[in-house]
mmCIF file of C-alpha atoms in Angstrom:
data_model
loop_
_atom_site.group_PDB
_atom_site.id
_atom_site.type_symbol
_atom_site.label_atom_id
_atom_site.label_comp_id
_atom_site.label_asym_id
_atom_site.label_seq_id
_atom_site.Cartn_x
_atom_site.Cartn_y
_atom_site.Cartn_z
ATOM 1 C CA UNK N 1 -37.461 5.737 -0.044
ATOM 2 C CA UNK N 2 -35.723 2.610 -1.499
ATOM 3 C CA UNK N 3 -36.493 -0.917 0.466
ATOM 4 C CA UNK N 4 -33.854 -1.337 2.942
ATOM 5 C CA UNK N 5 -34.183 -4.857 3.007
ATOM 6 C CA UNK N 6 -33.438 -5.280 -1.019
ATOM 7 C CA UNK N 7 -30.572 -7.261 -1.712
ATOM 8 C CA UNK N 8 -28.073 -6.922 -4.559
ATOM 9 C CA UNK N 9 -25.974 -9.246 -6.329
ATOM 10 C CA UNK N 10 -22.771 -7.302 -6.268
ATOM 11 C CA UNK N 11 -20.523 -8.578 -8.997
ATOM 12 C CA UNK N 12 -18.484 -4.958 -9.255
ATOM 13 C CA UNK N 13 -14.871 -4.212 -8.668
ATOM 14 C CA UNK N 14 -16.166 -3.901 -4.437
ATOM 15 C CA UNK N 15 -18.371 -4.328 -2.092
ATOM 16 C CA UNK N 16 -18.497 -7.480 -2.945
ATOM 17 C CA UNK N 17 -21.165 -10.484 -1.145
ATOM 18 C CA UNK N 18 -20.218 -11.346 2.029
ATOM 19 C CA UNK N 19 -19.680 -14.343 3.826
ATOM 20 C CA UNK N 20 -22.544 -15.476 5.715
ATOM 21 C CA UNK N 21 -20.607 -16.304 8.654
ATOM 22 C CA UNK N 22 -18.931 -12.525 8.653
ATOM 23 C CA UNK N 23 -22.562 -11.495 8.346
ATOM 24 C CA UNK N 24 -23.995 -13.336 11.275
ATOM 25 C CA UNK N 25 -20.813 -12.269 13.372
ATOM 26 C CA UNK N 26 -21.652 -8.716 13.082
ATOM 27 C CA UNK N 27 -25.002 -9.216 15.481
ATOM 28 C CA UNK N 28 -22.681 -10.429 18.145
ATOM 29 C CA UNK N 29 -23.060 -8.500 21.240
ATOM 30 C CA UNK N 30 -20.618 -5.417 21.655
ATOM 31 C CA UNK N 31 -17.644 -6.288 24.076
ATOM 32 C CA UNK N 32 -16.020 -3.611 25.468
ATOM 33 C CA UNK N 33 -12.286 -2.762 22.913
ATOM 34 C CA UNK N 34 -10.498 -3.739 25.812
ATOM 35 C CA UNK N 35 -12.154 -6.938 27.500
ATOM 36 C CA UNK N 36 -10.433 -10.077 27.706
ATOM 37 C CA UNK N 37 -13.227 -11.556 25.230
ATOM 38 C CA UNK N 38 -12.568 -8.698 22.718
ATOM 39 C CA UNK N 39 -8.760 -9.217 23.386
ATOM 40 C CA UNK N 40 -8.771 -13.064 22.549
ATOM 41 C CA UNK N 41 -10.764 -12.074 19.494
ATOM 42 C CA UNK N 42 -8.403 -9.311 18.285
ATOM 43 C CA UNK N 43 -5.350 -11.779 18.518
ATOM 44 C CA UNK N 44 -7.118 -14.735 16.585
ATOM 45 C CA UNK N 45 -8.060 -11.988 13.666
ATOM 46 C CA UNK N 46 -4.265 -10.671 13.672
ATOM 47 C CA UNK N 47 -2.919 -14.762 13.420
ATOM 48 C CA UNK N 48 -5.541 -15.701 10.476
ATOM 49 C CA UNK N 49 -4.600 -12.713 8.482
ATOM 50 C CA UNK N 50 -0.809 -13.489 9.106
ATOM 51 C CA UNK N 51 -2.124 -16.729 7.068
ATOM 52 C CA UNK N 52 -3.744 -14.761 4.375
ATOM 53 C CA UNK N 53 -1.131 -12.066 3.944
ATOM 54 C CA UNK N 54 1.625 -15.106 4.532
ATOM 55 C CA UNK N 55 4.051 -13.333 6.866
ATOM 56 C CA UNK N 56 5.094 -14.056 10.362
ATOM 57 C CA UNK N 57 4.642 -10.146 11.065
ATOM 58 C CA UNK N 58 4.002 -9.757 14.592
ATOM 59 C CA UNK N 59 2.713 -6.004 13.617
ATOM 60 C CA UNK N 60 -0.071 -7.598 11.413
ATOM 61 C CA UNK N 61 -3.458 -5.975 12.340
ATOM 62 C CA UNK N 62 -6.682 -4.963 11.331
ATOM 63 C CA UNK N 63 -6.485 -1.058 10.828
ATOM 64 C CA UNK N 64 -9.583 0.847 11.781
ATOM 65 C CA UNK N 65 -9.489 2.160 8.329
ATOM 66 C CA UNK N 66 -10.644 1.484 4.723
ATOM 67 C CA UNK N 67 -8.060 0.233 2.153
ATOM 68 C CA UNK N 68 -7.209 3.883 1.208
ATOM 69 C CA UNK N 69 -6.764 4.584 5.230
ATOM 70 C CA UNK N 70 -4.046 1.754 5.074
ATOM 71 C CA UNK N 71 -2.647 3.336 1.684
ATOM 72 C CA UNK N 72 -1.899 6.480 3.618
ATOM 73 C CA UNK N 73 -0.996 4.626 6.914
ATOM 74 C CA UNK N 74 1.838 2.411 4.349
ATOM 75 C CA UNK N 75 3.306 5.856 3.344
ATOM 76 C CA UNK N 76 3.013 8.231 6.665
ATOM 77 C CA UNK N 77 5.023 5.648 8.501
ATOM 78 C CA UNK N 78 7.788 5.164 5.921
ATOM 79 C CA UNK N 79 8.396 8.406 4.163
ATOM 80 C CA UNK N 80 8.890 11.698 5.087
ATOM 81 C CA UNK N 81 10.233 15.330 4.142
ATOM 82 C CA UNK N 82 12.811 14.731 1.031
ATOM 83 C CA UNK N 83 12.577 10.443 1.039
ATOM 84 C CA UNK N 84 12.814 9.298 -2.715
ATOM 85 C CA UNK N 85 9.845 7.025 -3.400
ATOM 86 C CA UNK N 86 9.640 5.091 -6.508
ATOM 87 C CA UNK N 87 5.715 4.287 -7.437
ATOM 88 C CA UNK N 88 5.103 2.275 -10.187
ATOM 89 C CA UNK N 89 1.717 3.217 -11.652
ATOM 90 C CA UNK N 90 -0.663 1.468 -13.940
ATOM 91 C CA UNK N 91 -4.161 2.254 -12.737
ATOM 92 C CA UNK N 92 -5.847 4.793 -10.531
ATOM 93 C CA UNK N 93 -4.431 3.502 -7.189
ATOM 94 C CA UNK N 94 -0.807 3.959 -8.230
ATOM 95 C CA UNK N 95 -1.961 7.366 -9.060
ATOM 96 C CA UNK N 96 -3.534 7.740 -5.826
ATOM 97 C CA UNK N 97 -0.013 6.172 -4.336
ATOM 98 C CA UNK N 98 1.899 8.990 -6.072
ATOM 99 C CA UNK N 99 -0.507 11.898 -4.174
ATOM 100 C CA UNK N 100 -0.573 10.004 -1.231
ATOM 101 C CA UNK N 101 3.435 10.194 -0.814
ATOM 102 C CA UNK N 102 3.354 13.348 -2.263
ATOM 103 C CA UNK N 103 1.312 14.763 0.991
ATOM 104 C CA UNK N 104 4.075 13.133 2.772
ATOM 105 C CA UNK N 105 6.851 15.117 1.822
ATOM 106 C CA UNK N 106 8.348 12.468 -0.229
ATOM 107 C CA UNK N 107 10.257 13.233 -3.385
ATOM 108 C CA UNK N 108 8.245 11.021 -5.969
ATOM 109 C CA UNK N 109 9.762 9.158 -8.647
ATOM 110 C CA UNK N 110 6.374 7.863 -10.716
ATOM 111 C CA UNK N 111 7.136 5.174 -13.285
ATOM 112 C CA UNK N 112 4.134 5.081 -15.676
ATOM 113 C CA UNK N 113 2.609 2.093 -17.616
ATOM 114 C CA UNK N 114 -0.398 1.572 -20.198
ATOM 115 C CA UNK N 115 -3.479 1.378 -18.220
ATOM 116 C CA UNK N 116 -4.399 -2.476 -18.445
ATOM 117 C CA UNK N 117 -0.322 -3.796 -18.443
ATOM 118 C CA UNK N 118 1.373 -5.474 -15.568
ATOM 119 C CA UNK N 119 4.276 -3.268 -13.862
ATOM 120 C CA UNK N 120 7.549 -3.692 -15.812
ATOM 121 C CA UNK N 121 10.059 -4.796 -12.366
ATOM 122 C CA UNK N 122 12.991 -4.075 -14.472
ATOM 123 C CA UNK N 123 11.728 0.030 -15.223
ATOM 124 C CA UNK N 124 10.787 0.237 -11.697
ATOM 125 C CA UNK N 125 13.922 -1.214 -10.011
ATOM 126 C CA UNK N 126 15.935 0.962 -12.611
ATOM 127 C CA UNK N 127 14.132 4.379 -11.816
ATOM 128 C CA UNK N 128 16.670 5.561 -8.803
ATOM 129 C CA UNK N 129 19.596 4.065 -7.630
ATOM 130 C CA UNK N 130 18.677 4.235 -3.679
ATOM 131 C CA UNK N 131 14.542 4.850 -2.957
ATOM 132 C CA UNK N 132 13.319 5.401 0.655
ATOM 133 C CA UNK N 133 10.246 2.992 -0.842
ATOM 134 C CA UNK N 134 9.047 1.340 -3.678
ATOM 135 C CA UNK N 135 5.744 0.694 -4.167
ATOM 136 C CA UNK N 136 2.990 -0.874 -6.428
ATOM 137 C CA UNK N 137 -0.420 -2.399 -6.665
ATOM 138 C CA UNK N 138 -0.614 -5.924 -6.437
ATOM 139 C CA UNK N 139 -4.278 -6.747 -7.965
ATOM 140 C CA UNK N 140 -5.044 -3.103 -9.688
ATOM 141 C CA UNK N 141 -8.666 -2.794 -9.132
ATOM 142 C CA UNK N 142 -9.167 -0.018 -11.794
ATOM 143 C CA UNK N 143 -7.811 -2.101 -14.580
ATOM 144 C CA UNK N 144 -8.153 -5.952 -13.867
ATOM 145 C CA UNK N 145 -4.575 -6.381 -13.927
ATOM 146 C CA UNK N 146 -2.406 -8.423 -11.945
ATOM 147 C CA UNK N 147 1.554 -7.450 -11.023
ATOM 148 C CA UNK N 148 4.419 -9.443 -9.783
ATOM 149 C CA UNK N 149 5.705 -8.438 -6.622
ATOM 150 C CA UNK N 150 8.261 -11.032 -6.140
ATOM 151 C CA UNK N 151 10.246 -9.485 -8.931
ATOM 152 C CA UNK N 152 10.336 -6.189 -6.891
ATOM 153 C CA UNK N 153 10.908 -7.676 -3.182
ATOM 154 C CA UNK N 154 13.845 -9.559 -4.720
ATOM 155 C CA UNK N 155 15.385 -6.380 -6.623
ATOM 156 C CA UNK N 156 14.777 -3.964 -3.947
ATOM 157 C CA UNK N 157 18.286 -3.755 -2.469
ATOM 158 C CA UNK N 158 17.795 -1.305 0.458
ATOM 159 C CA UNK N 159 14.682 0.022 -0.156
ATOM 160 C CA UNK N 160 11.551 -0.912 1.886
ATOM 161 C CA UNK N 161 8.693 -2.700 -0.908
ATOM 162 C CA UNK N 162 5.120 -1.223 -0.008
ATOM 163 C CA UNK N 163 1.828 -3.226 -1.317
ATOM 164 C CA UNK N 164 -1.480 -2.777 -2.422
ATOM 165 C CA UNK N 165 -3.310 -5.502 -2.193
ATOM 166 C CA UNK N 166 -6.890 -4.884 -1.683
ATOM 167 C CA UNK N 167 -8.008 -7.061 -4.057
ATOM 168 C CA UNK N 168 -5.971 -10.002 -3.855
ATOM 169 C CA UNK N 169 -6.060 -10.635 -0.441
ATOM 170 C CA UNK N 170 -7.859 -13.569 0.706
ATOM 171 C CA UNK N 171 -8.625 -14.854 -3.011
ATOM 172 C CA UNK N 172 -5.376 -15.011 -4.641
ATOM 173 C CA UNK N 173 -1.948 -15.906 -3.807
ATOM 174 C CA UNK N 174 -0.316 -13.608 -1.274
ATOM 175 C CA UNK N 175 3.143 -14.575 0.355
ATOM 176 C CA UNK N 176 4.469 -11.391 2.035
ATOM 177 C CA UNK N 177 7.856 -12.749 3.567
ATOM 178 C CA UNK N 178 8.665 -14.770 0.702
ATOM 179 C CA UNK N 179 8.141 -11.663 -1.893
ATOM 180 C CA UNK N 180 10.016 -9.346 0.486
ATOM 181 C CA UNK N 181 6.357 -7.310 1.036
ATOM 182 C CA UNK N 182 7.918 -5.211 4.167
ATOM 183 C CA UNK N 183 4.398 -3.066 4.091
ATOM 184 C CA UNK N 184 1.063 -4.355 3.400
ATOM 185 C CA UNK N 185 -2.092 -2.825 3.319
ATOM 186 C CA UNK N 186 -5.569 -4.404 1.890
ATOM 187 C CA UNK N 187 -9.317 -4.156 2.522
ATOM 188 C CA UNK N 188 -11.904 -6.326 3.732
ATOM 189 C CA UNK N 189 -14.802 -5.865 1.162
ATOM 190 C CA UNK N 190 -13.378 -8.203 -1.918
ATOM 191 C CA UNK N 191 -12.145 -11.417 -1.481
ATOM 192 C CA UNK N 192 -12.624 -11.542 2.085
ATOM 193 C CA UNK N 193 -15.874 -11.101 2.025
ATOM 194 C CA UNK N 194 -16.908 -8.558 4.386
ATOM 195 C CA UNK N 195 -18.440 -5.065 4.755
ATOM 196 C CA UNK N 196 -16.067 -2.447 3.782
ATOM 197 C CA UNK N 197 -14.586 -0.777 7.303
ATOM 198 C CA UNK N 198 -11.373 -2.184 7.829
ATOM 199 C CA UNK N 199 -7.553 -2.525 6.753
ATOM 200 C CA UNK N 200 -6.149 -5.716 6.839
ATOM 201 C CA UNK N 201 -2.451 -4.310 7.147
ATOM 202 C CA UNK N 202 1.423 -5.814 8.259
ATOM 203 C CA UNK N 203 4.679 -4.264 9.019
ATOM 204 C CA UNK N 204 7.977 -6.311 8.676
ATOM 205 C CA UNK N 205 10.514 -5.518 11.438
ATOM 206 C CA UNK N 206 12.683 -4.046 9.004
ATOM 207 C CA UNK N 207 10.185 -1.590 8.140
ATOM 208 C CA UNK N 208 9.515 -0.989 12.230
ATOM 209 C CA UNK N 209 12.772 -0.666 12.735
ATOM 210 C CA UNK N 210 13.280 2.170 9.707
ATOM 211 C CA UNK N 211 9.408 3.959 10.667
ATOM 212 C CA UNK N 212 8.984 7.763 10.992
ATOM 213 C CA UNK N 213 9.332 7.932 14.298
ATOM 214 C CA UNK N 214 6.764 11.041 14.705
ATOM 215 C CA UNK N 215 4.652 10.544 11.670
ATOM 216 C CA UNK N 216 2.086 13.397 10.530
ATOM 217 C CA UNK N 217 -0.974 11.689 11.317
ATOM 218 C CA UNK N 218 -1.117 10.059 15.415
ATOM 219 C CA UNK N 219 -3.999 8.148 14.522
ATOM 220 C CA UNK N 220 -2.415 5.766 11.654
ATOM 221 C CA UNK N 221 1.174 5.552 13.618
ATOM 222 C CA UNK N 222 2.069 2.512 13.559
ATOM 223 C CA UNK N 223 4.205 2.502 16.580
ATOM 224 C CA UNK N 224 1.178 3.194 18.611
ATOM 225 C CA UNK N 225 -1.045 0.545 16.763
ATOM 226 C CA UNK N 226 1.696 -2.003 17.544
ATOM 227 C CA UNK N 227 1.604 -1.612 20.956
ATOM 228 C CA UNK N 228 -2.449 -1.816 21.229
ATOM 229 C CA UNK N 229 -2.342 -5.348 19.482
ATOM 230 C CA UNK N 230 0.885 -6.616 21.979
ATOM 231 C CA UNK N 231 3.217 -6.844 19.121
ATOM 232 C CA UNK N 232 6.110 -5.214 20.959
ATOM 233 C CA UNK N 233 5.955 -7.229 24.207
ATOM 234 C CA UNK N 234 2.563 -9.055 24.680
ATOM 235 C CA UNK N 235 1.472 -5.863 26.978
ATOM 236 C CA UNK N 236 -1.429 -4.031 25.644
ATOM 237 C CA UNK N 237 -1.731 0.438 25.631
ATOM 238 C CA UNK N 238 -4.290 1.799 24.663
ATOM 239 C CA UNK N 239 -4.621 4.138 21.713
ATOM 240 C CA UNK N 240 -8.379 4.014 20.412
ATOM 241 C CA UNK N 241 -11.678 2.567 20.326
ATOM 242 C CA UNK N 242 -11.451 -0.323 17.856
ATOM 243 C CA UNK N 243 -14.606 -1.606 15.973
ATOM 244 C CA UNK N 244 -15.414 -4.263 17.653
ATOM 245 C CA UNK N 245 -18.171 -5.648 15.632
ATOM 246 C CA UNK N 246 -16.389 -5.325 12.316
ATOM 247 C CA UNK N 247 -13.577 -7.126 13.700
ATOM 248 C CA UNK N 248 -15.904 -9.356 14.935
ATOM 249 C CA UNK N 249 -16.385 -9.984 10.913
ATOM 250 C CA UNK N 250 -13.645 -10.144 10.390
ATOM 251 C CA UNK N 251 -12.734 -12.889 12.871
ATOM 252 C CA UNK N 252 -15.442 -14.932 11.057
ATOM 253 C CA UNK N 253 -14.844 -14.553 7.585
ATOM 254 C CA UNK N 254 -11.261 -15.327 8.043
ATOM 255 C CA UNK N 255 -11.888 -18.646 10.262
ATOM 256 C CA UNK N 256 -14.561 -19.598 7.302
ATOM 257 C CA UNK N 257 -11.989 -19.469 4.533
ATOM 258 C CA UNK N 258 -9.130 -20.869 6.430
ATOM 259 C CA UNK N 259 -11.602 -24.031 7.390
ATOM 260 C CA UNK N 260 -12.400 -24.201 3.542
ATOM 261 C CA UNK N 261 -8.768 -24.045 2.407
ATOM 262 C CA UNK N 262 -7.001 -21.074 1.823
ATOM 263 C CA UNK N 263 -5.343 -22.898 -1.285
ATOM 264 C CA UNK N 264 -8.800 -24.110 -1.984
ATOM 265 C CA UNK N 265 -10.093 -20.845 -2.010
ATOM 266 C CA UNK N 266 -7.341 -19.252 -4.369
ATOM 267 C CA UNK N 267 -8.689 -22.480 -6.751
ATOM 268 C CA UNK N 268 -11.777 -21.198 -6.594
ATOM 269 C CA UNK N 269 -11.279 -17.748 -7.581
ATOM 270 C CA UNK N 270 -8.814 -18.281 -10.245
ATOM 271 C CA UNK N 271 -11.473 -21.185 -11.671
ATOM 272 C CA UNK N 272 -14.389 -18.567 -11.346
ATOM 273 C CA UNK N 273 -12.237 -15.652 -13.219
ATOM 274 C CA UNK N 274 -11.403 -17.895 -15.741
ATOM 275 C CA UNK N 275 -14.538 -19.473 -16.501
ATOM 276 C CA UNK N 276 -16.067 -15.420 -16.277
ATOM 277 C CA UNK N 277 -13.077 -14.217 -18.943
ATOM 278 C CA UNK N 278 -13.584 -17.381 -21.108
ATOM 279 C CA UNK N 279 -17.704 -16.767 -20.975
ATOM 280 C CA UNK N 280 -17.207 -12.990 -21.893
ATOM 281 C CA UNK N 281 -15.214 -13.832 -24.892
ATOM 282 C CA UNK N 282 -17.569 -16.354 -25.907
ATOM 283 C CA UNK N 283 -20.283 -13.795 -26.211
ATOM 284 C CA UNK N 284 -17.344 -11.830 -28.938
ATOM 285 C CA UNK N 285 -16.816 -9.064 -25.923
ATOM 286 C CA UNK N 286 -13.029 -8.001 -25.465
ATOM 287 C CA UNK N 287 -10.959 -8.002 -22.721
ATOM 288 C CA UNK N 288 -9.372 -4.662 -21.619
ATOM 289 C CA UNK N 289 -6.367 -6.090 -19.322
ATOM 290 C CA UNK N 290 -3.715 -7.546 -20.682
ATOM 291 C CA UNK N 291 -3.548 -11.636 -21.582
ATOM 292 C CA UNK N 292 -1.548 -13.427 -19.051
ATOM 293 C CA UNK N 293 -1.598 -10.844 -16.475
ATOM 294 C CA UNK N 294 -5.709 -10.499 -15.693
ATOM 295 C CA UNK N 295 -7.222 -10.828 -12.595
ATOM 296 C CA UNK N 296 -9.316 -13.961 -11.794
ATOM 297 C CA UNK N 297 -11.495 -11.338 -8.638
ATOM 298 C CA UNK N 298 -12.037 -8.549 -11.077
ATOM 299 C CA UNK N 299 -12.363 -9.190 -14.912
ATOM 300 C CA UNK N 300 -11.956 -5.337 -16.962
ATOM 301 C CA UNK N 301 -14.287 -5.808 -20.089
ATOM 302 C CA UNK N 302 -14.429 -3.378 -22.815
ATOM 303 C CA UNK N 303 -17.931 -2.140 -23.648
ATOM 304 C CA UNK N 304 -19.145 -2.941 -27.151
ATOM 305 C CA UNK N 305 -19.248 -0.215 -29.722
ATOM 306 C CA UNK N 306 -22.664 1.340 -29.883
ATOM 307 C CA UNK N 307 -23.333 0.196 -26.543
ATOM 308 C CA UNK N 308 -24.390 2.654 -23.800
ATOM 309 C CA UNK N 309 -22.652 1.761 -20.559
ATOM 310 C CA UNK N 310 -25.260 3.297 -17.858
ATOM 311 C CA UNK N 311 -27.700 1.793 -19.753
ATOM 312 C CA UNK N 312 -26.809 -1.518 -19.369
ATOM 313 C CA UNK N 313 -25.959 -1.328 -16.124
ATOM 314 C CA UNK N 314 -28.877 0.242 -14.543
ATOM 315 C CA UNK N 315 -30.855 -2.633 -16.737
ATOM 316 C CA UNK N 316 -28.521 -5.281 -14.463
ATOM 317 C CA UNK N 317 -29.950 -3.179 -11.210
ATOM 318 C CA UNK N 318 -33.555 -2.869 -12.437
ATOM 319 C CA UNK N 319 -34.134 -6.116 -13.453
ATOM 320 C CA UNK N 320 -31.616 -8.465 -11.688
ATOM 321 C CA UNK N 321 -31.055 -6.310 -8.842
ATOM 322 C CA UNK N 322 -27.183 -7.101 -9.852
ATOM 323 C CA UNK N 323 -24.319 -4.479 -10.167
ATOM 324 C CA UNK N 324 -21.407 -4.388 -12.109
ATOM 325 C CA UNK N 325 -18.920 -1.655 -12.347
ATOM 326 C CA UNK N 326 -18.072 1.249 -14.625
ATOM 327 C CA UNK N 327 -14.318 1.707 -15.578
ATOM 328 C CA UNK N 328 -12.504 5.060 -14.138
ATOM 329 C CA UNK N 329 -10.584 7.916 -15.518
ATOM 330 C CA UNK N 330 -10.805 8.104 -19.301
ATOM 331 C CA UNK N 331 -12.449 4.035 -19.699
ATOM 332 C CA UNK N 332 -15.410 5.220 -17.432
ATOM 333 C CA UNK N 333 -18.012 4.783 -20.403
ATOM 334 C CA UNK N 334 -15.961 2.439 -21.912
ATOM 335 C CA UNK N 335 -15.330 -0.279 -19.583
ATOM 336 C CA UNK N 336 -16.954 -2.856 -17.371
ATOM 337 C CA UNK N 337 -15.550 -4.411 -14.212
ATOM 338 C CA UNK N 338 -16.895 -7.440 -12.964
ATOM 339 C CA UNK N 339 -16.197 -9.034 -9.596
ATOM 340 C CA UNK N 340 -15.850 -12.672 -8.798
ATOM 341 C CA UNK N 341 -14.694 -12.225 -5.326
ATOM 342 C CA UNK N 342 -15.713 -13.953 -1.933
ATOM 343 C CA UNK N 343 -18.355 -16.042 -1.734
ATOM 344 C CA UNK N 344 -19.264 -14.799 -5.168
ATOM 345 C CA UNK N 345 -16.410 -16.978 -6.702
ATOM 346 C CA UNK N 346 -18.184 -19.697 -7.907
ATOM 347 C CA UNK N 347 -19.769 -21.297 -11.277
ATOM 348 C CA UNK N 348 -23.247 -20.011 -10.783
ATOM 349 C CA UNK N 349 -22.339 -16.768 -9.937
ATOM 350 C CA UNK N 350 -20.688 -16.912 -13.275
ATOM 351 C CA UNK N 351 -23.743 -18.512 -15.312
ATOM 352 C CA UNK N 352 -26.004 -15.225 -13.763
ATOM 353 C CA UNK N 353 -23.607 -12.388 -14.808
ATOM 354 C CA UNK N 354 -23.641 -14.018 -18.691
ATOM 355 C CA UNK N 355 -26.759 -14.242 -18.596
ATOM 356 C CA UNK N 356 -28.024 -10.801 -17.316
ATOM 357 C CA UNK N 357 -25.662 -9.183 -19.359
ATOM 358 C CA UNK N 358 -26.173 -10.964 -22.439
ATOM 359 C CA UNK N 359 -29.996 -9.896 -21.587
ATOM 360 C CA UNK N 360 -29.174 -6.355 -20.773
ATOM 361 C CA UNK N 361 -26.612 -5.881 -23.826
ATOM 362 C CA UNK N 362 -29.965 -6.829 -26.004
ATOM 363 C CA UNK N 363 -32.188 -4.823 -24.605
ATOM 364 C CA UNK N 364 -30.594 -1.867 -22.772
#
């Protein structure tokens, strides 16, 4: 059996390092979901990620889901039997977008891109005159690639804009009201910095207001989950058991970035993706994602010819006890994603990776 007490450097495309804070928060002891303690605690989490996601949402919460629970929570609560949803795809979670919808009854309209581009706003906006939804990835994980949503909130017309941003939130810049974001759903694992469990997500009233009123799935309806975090009139119902101690995490993470800087943060990140992309290039290693448009959390790297992929990276695990990522779909051998994300984000985590894989290229 493998030491349970070994510790990785996680530099992949998630989990990433957490936060000690979010770490220490999680041996709190358990409150009951609904005692005044746990109630207090639930509300501060819901107003700092109002500051991360940048929306005055009163329906902002942390769903008792992963990031791909919140993907299908975005889409059961705004589509259903015959709605027109527009998807712009250009990496595997658009793809997973387009099934997710799909399972939803909704009449999909996918608007494909080359893996590693940016989404095109105009080709999206132009692929159906009057969508249910649009939707796209903000930061897409798979390819290192980073998307403007503003274009699409401010071309939407009537349609309701639905987000991915997993791996933006709490590292990059995220305004939700300003980009007309009506529904948002992210994870906590990346930038923020804490153990995968939860769904950072937010509703816009215009989105409540236009909701499947019986969606297919009771436990991700998000007129229930507003009324267990008092958005509708500060009176609490119950609806399930939340995890306490993750939110607990949560809670902690959040209050440690916001007392660093959330701006100060986002400086951080972009400075450790750029010094990451620059040091990569350095070593004559190509970039997969497009120039202009690549992530400063996740860096996409291609592998070099003659290179074996595995290889290297169980060398990173062996001998630096470090991981970095293999690429997905058809770049799986080819392909290396590398996270700078959380407390990772900094210039020594950037001097280890270069080195180790510099190292590992060598001798691998």
């Amino acid at each position: 059996m493998p030491d349970i007490l070994t510790s990785r450097f996680l530099f992949g495309p998630g989990p990433s390092n957490c936060y000690p804070e979010a770490m220490a928060a999680l041996a709190y002891p358990v409150l009951g979901h609904l005692d005044p303690v746990f109630i207090e605690r639930l509300d501060h989490t819901c107003e700092g990620l109002r500051t991360v996601w940048g929306t005055s949402n009163a329906r902002t919460l942390p769903l008792s889901a992963t990031g791909s629970g919140g993907m299908e929570a975005a889409f059961v609560n705004t589509v259903s039997d015959g709605d027109v949803a527009v998807i712009a795809v250009n990496g595997l979670f658009g793809v997973r977008m387009c099934e997710v919808a799909r399972r939803c009854g909704a009449t999909v309209v996918r608007v494909d891109h080359e893996w590693g581009q940016p989404v095109d706003a105009d080709r999206v906006l132009s692929a159906h005159p009057n969508p249910k939804v649009i939707a796209a990835v903000h930061a897409e994980t798979s390819v290192g690639v980073l998307s403007d949503i503003a274009a699409l909130g401010a071309g939407k017309g009537d349609a309701l804009l639905i987000t991915d941003a997993v791996t933006s939130i709490g590292g990059l810049e995220l305004l939700a009201d300003d980009w007309g974001i009506d529904v948002g759903y992210a994870g906590t694992q990346k930038c923020l910095g804490v153990p995968p469990g939860l769904s950072p997500f937010t509703v816009s009233d215009r989105a409540f207001e236009r909701r499947v009123k019986d969606p297919r799935s009771w436990y991700l309806d998000i007129g229930l989950l507003g009324g267990y975090v008092g958005a509708a009139s500060g009176a609490r119902t119950y609806h399930h058991t939340a995890p306490v101690t993750m939110i607990a995490g949560l809670e902690a993470a959040l209050d440690r970035i916001l007392a660093e800087g959330l701006d100060v943060v986002q400086a951080r990140h972009r400075a450790a993706g750029a010094a990451l992309q620059d040091g990569l290039q350095e070593m004559g290693l190509e970039l997969f994602a497009a120039e202009g448009s690549r992530l400063p959390s996740l860096t996409t790297v291609k592998v070099p010819d003659g290179v074996n992929s595995a290889a290297v990276r169980a060398y990173l695990l062996e001998n630096f006890s470090m991981e970095i990522g293999s690429g997905v779909g058809e770049f799986a051998d080819t392909v290396w994603r590398i996270g700078m994300m959380g407390p990772n984000a900094n210039s020594a985590s950037v001097t280890l990776v270069l080195g180790a894989l510099k190292e590992a290229i060598a001798k691998a």
